[in-house]
mmCIF file of C-alpha atoms in Angstrom:
data_model
loop_
_atom_site.group_PDB
_atom_site.id
_atom_site.type_symbol
_atom_site.label_atom_id
_atom_site.label_comp_id
_atom_site.label_asym_id
_atom_site.label_seq_id
_atom_site.Cartn_x
_atom_site.Cartn_y
_atom_site.Cartn_z
ATOM 1 C CA MET A 1 121.550 108.254 105.246
ATOM 2 C CA ASN A 2 123.471 109.702 102.294
ATOM 3 C CA THR A 3 120.347 110.981 100.565
ATOM 4 C CA PRO A 4 119.360 114.268 102.240
ATOM 5 C CA PRO A 5 115.826 114.202 103.691
ATOM 6 C CA SER A 6 113.272 116.814 102.675
ATOM 7 C CA LYS A 7 112.743 119.947 104.744
ATOM 8 C CA GLY A 8 109.078 118.935 104.964
ATOM 9 C CA ASN A 9 107.520 117.096 107.870
ATOM 10 C CA ILE A 10 105.803 113.736 108.211
ATOM 11 C CA SER A 11 103.137 115.457 110.336
ATOM 12 C CA GLN A 12 101.701 116.806 107.059
ATOM 13 C CA TYR A 13 100.288 113.293 106.564
ATOM 14 C CA ILE A 14 97.682 111.212 108.341
ATOM 15 C CA THR A 15 98.824 107.574 108.440
ATOM 16 C CA LYS A 16 96.276 104.807 108.033
ATOM 17 C CA GLY A 17 96.528 101.005 108.159
ATOM 18 C CA THR A 18 99.565 98.905 107.302
ATOM 19 C CA ILE A 19 99.674 97.902 103.608
ATOM 20 C CA GLY A 20 103.022 96.105 103.674
ATOM 21 C CA LYS A 21 105.836 94.868 105.899
ATOM 22 C CA GLY A 22 109.585 94.656 105.409
ATOM 23 C CA THR A 23 112.827 93.872 107.207
ATOM 24 C CA PHE A 24 113.216 97.336 108.704
ATOM 25 C CA GLY A 25 109.621 98.380 109.281
ATOM 26 C CA LYS A 26 106.204 98.796 107.685
ATOM 27 C CA VAL A 27 104.503 100.473 104.760
ATOM 28 C CA LYS A 28 101.435 102.527 105.641
ATOM 29 C CA LEU A 29 98.877 104.440 103.654
ATOM 30 C CA GLY A 30 99.414 108.171 104.078
ATOM 31 C CA ILE A 31 96.953 110.960 103.260
ATOM 32 C CA HIS A 32 98.154 114.554 102.915
ATOM 33 C CA LYS A 33 96.166 116.720 105.343
ATOM 34 C CA THR A 34 95.765 119.609 102.906
ATOM 35 C CA THR A 35 95.543 118.050 99.446
ATOM 36 C CA GLY A 36 94.102 114.630 100.290
ATOM 37 C CA GLU A 37 96.785 112.993 98.108
ATOM 38 C CA LYS A 38 97.347 109.325 98.952
ATOM 39 C CA VAL A 39 100.898 108.005 99.235
ATOM 40 C CA ALA A 40 102.590 104.827 100.444
ATOM 41 C CA ILE A 41 104.847 105.642 103.403
ATOM 42 C CA LYS A 42 107.708 103.212 103.935
ATOM 43 C CA ILE A 43 108.741 103.593 107.580
ATOM 44 C CA LEU A 44 112.277 102.402 108.315
ATOM 45 C CA GLU A 45 113.038 102.031 112.022
ATOM 46 C CA LYS A 46 116.580 103.216 112.703
ATOM 47 C CA SER A 47 116.919 100.732 115.571
ATOM 48 C CA LYS A 48 116.549 97.847 113.070
ATOM 49 C CA ILE A 49 119.236 99.155 110.708
ATOM 50 C CA THR A 50 122.128 97.609 112.569
ATOM 51 C CA SER A 51 124.899 97.229 110.010
ATOM 52 C CA LYS A 52 126.784 99.326 107.490
ATOM 53 C CA ASP A 53 125.693 96.897 104.741
ATOM 54 C CA ASP A 54 122.026 97.475 105.617
ATOM 55 C CA MET A 55 122.493 101.236 105.384
ATOM 56 C CA GLU A 56 124.316 100.889 102.062
ATOM 57 C CA ARG A 57 121.445 98.830 100.624
ATOM 58 C CA ILE A 58 118.873 101.401 101.750
ATOM 59 C CA ASN A 59 120.910 104.270 100.304
ATOM 60 C CA ARG A 60 121.399 102.395 97.033
ATOM 61 C CA GLU A 61 117.665 101.691 96.716
ATOM 62 C CA ILE A 62 116.797 105.351 97.325
ATOM 63 C CA THR A 63 119.473 106.608 94.924
ATOM 64 C CA ILE A 64 118.283 104.243 92.185
ATOM 65 C CA LEU A 65 114.621 105.163 92.572
ATOM 66 C CA ARG A 66 115.288 108.902 92.790
ATOM 67 C CA ASN A 67 117.085 108.694 89.436
ATOM 68 C CA PHE A 68 114.326 106.679 87.767
ATOM 69 C CA SER A 69 111.319 108.121 85.961
ATOM 70 C CA HIS A 70 109.224 105.501 84.180
ATOM 71 C CA LEU A 71 105.544 104.617 84.113
ATOM 72 C CA ASN A 72 106.245 101.019 85.192
ATOM 73 C CA VAL A 73 108.682 101.746 88.039
ATOM 74 C CA ILE A 74 107.512 103.020 91.440
ATOM 75 C CA LYS A 75 108.317 106.668 92.104
ATOM 76 C CA ILE A 76 109.717 108.213 95.299
ATOM 77 C CA ASN A 77 107.986 111.497 96.122
ATOM 78 C CA ASP A 78 109.876 112.568 99.236
ATOM 79 C CA ILE A 79 111.972 111.477 102.226
ATOM 80 C CA PHE A 80 111.564 112.630 105.827
ATOM 81 C CA GLU A 81 113.662 111.834 108.893
ATOM 82 C CA THR A 82 112.925 111.925 112.616
ATOM 83 C CA LYS A 83 114.973 110.850 115.619
ATOM 84 C CA ASP A 84 113.689 107.265 115.368
ATOM 85 C CA ASN A 85 112.676 106.695 111.742
ATOM 86 C CA TYR A 86 113.207 107.384 108.062
ATOM 87 C CA TYR A 87 110.031 107.938 106.031
ATOM 88 C CA ILE A 88 110.115 107.237 102.289
ATOM 89 C CA LEU A 89 107.009 108.535 100.518
ATOM 90 C CA MET A 90 106.139 106.719 97.295
ATOM 91 C CA GLU A 91 103.314 106.418 94.797
ATOM 92 C CA TYR A 92 100.278 104.658 96.220
ATOM 93 C CA CYS A 93 98.974 101.807 94.065
ATOM 94 C CA GLU A 94 95.414 101.209 95.188
ATOM 95 C CA LYS A 95 94.945 97.779 93.545
ATOM 96 C CA GLY A 96 97.787 96.142 95.507
ATOM 97 C CA GLU A 97 100.076 93.282 94.511
ATOM 98 C CA LEU A 98 99.873 91.460 91.197
ATOM 99 C CA PHE A 99 100.237 88.240 93.231
ATOM 100 C CA ASN A 100 96.935 88.844 95.054
ATOM 101 C CA TYR A 101 95.255 89.907 91.829
ATOM 102 C CA ILE A 102 96.227 86.607 90.171
ATOM 103 C CA VAL A 103 95.130 84.569 93.222
ATOM 104 C CA GLU A 104 91.727 86.307 93.286
ATOM 105 C CA LYS A 105 91.123 85.819 89.560
ATOM 106 C CA GLN A 106 92.650 82.290 89.592
ATOM 107 C CA ARG A 107 93.355 82.532 85.878
ATOM 108 C CA LEU A 108 94.290 85.443 83.634
ATOM 109 C CA SER A 109 93.172 85.675 80.047
ATOM 110 C CA GLU A 110 95.917 85.603 77.437
ATOM 111 C CA GLU A 111 95.179 89.241 76.631
ATOM 112 C CA GLU A 112 95.458 90.357 80.264
ATOM 113 C CA ALA A 113 98.619 88.310 80.900
ATOM 114 C CA SER A 114 100.175 89.782 77.752
ATOM 115 C CA TYR A 115 99.345 93.303 78.943
ATOM 116 C CA PHE A 116 101.091 92.705 82.288
ATOM 117 C CA TYR A 117 104.054 91.044 80.589
ATOM 118 C CA TYR A 118 104.411 93.941 78.145
ATOM 119 C CA GLN A 119 104.519 96.432 81.031
ATOM 120 C CA LEU A 120 106.983 94.294 82.974
ATOM 121 C CA ILE A 121 109.374 94.067 80.023
ATOM 122 C CA ASN A 122 108.961 97.791 79.404
ATOM 123 C CA GLY A 123 109.980 98.573 82.997
ATOM 124 C CA LEU A 124 112.833 96.055 83.001
ATOM 125 C CA GLU A 125 114.233 97.416 79.761
ATOM 126 C CA TYR A 126 114.338 100.882 81.326
ATOM 127 C CA ILE A 127 115.981 99.547 84.519
ATOM 128 C CA HIS A 128 118.594 97.579 82.566
ATOM 129 C CA GLU A 129 119.367 100.571 80.335
ATOM 130 C CA HIS A 130 120.513 102.273 83.555
ATOM 131 C CA ASN A 131 122.769 99.284 84.388
ATOM 132 C CA VAL A 132 120.667 98.238 87.350
ATOM 133 C CA VAL A 133 119.542 94.686 88.121
ATOM 134 C CA HIS A 134 116.547 94.131 90.399
ATOM 135 C CA ARG A 135 117.389 90.644 91.764
ATOM 136 C CA ASP A 136 114.096 90.076 93.571
ATOM 137 C CA LEU A 137 111.481 90.253 90.866
ATOM 138 C CA LYS A 138 108.279 88.343 91.668
ATOM 139 C CA PRO A 139 104.509 88.982 91.551
ATOM 140 C CA GLU A 140 104.625 90.227 95.169
ATOM 141 C CA ASN A 141 106.991 93.031 94.047
ATOM 142 C CA LEU A 142 104.711 94.228 91.265
ATOM 143 C CA LEU A 143 101.902 96.600 92.224
ATOM 144 C CA LEU A 144 98.840 97.633 90.234
ATOM 145 C CA GLU A 145 97.426 101.104 89.822
ATOM 146 C CA LYS A 146 94.134 102.215 88.238
ATOM 147 C CA GLY A 147 93.758 100.783 84.765
ATOM 148 C CA ASN A 148 95.995 97.860 85.808
ATOM 149 C CA ILE A 149 99.137 99.927 85.296
ATOM 150 C CA LEU A 150 101.981 97.780 86.640
ATOM 151 C CA LYS A 151 104.713 99.218 88.902
ATOM 152 C CA ILE A 152 107.974 97.439 89.767
ATOM 153 C CA ILE A 153 108.796 97.978 93.458
ATOM 154 C CA ASP A 154 111.236 96.919 96.196
ATOM 155 C CA PHE A 155 114.743 97.620 94.953
ATOM 156 C CA GLY A 156 116.269 96.605 98.304
ATOM 157 C CA LEU A 157 118.357 93.817 96.715
ATOM 158 C CA SER A 158 119.097 95.668 93.477
ATOM 159 C CA ASN A 159 122.621 96.513 92.382
ATOM 160 C CA TYR A 160 124.539 98.135 89.572
ATOM 161 C CA PHE A 161 125.917 95.932 86.815
ATOM 162 C CA THR A 162 129.242 97.256 85.547
ATOM 163 C CA GLY A 163 130.321 94.344 83.351
ATOM 164 C CA GLN A 164 131.620 92.123 86.150
ATOM 165 C CA LEU A 165 129.602 89.001 86.922
ATOM 166 C CA LEU A 166 127.658 89.128 90.193
ATOM 167 C CA SER A 167 127.957 86.376 92.781
ATOM 168 C CA THR A 168 125.672 87.288 95.714
ATOM 169 C CA PRO A 169 122.767 84.834 96.063
ATOM 170 C CA CYS A 170 119.665 86.842 96.862
ATOM 171 C CA GLY A 171 115.943 87.104 96.300
ATOM 172 C CA SER A 172 113.309 84.428 96.735
ATOM 173 C CA PRO A 173 114.583 80.892 95.988
ATOM 174 C CA CYS A 174 111.356 79.811 94.242
ATOM 175 C CA TYR A 175 111.820 82.601 91.668
ATOM 176 C CA ALA A 176 115.614 82.467 91.357
ATOM 177 C CA SER A 177 117.410 81.418 88.198
ATOM 178 C CA PRO A 178 119.190 78.028 87.979
ATOM 179 C CA GLU A 179 122.624 79.685 87.907
ATOM 180 C CA MET A 180 121.917 81.604 91.130
ATOM 181 C CA VAL A 181 120.538 78.530 92.917
ATOM 182 C CA SER A 182 123.614 76.581 91.759
ATOM 183 C CA GLY A 183 125.930 79.214 93.223
ATOM 184 C CA ASN A 184 127.333 80.271 89.845
ATOM 185 C CA LYS A 185 128.178 83.841 88.908
ATOM 186 C CA TYR A 186 125.562 85.688 86.858
ATOM 187 C CA ASN A 187 125.159 88.952 84.998
ATOM 188 C CA GLY A 188 121.806 89.829 86.526
ATOM 189 C CA PHE A 189 119.970 90.716 83.339
ATOM 190 C CA TYR A 190 118.712 87.193 82.710
ATOM 191 C CA ILE A 191 117.408 86.309 86.167
ATOM 192 C CA ASP A 192 114.625 88.872 86.244
ATOM 193 C CA VAL A 193 111.902 86.489 85.057
ATOM 194 C CA TRP A 194 110.025 84.293 87.509
ATOM 195 C CA SER A 195 109.296 80.628 86.963
ATOM 196 C CA THR A 196 106.010 79.797 85.290
ATOM 197 C CA GLY A 197 106.212 76.113 86.220
#
């Protein structure tokens, strides 16, 4: 990993149940033994990171998030490494995914939907100002904190946009833009809105 891990130790945290799963491991709730602070601990199993491309994507995600500081983008607090795993400590969002929130409520009021949309656009504007495209934006990759503060997460498929059109098809097909599904090149800034149909 290009990003140097912290000199701290994962043993400072008690890990609780699994709150998410990914390609390379799980996300668990972590509680700091001294302060009681809750964090989300993304555990990447080294044995599952089998290619150079995988490692590059992980490094890119960490580099992007370490350089970001915005209310509506998830924050990395620390990184630890052991013989078998990488541990990425992030903000813990106790209300979970926006997707589950919408399913539970079945219907959002116009006011509530507007509030989420405002936060989403706010976060995306910040991300795009840094020439980064997310490429996997969907309700499952938006978490909610107290007060329904929205956080954009999972930058595993994100990339830098330097003026050249992108061509890699990625993300979830049901949320992808027509140009990506059609195999056309895209600039990345106009595919970050999911379908409402």
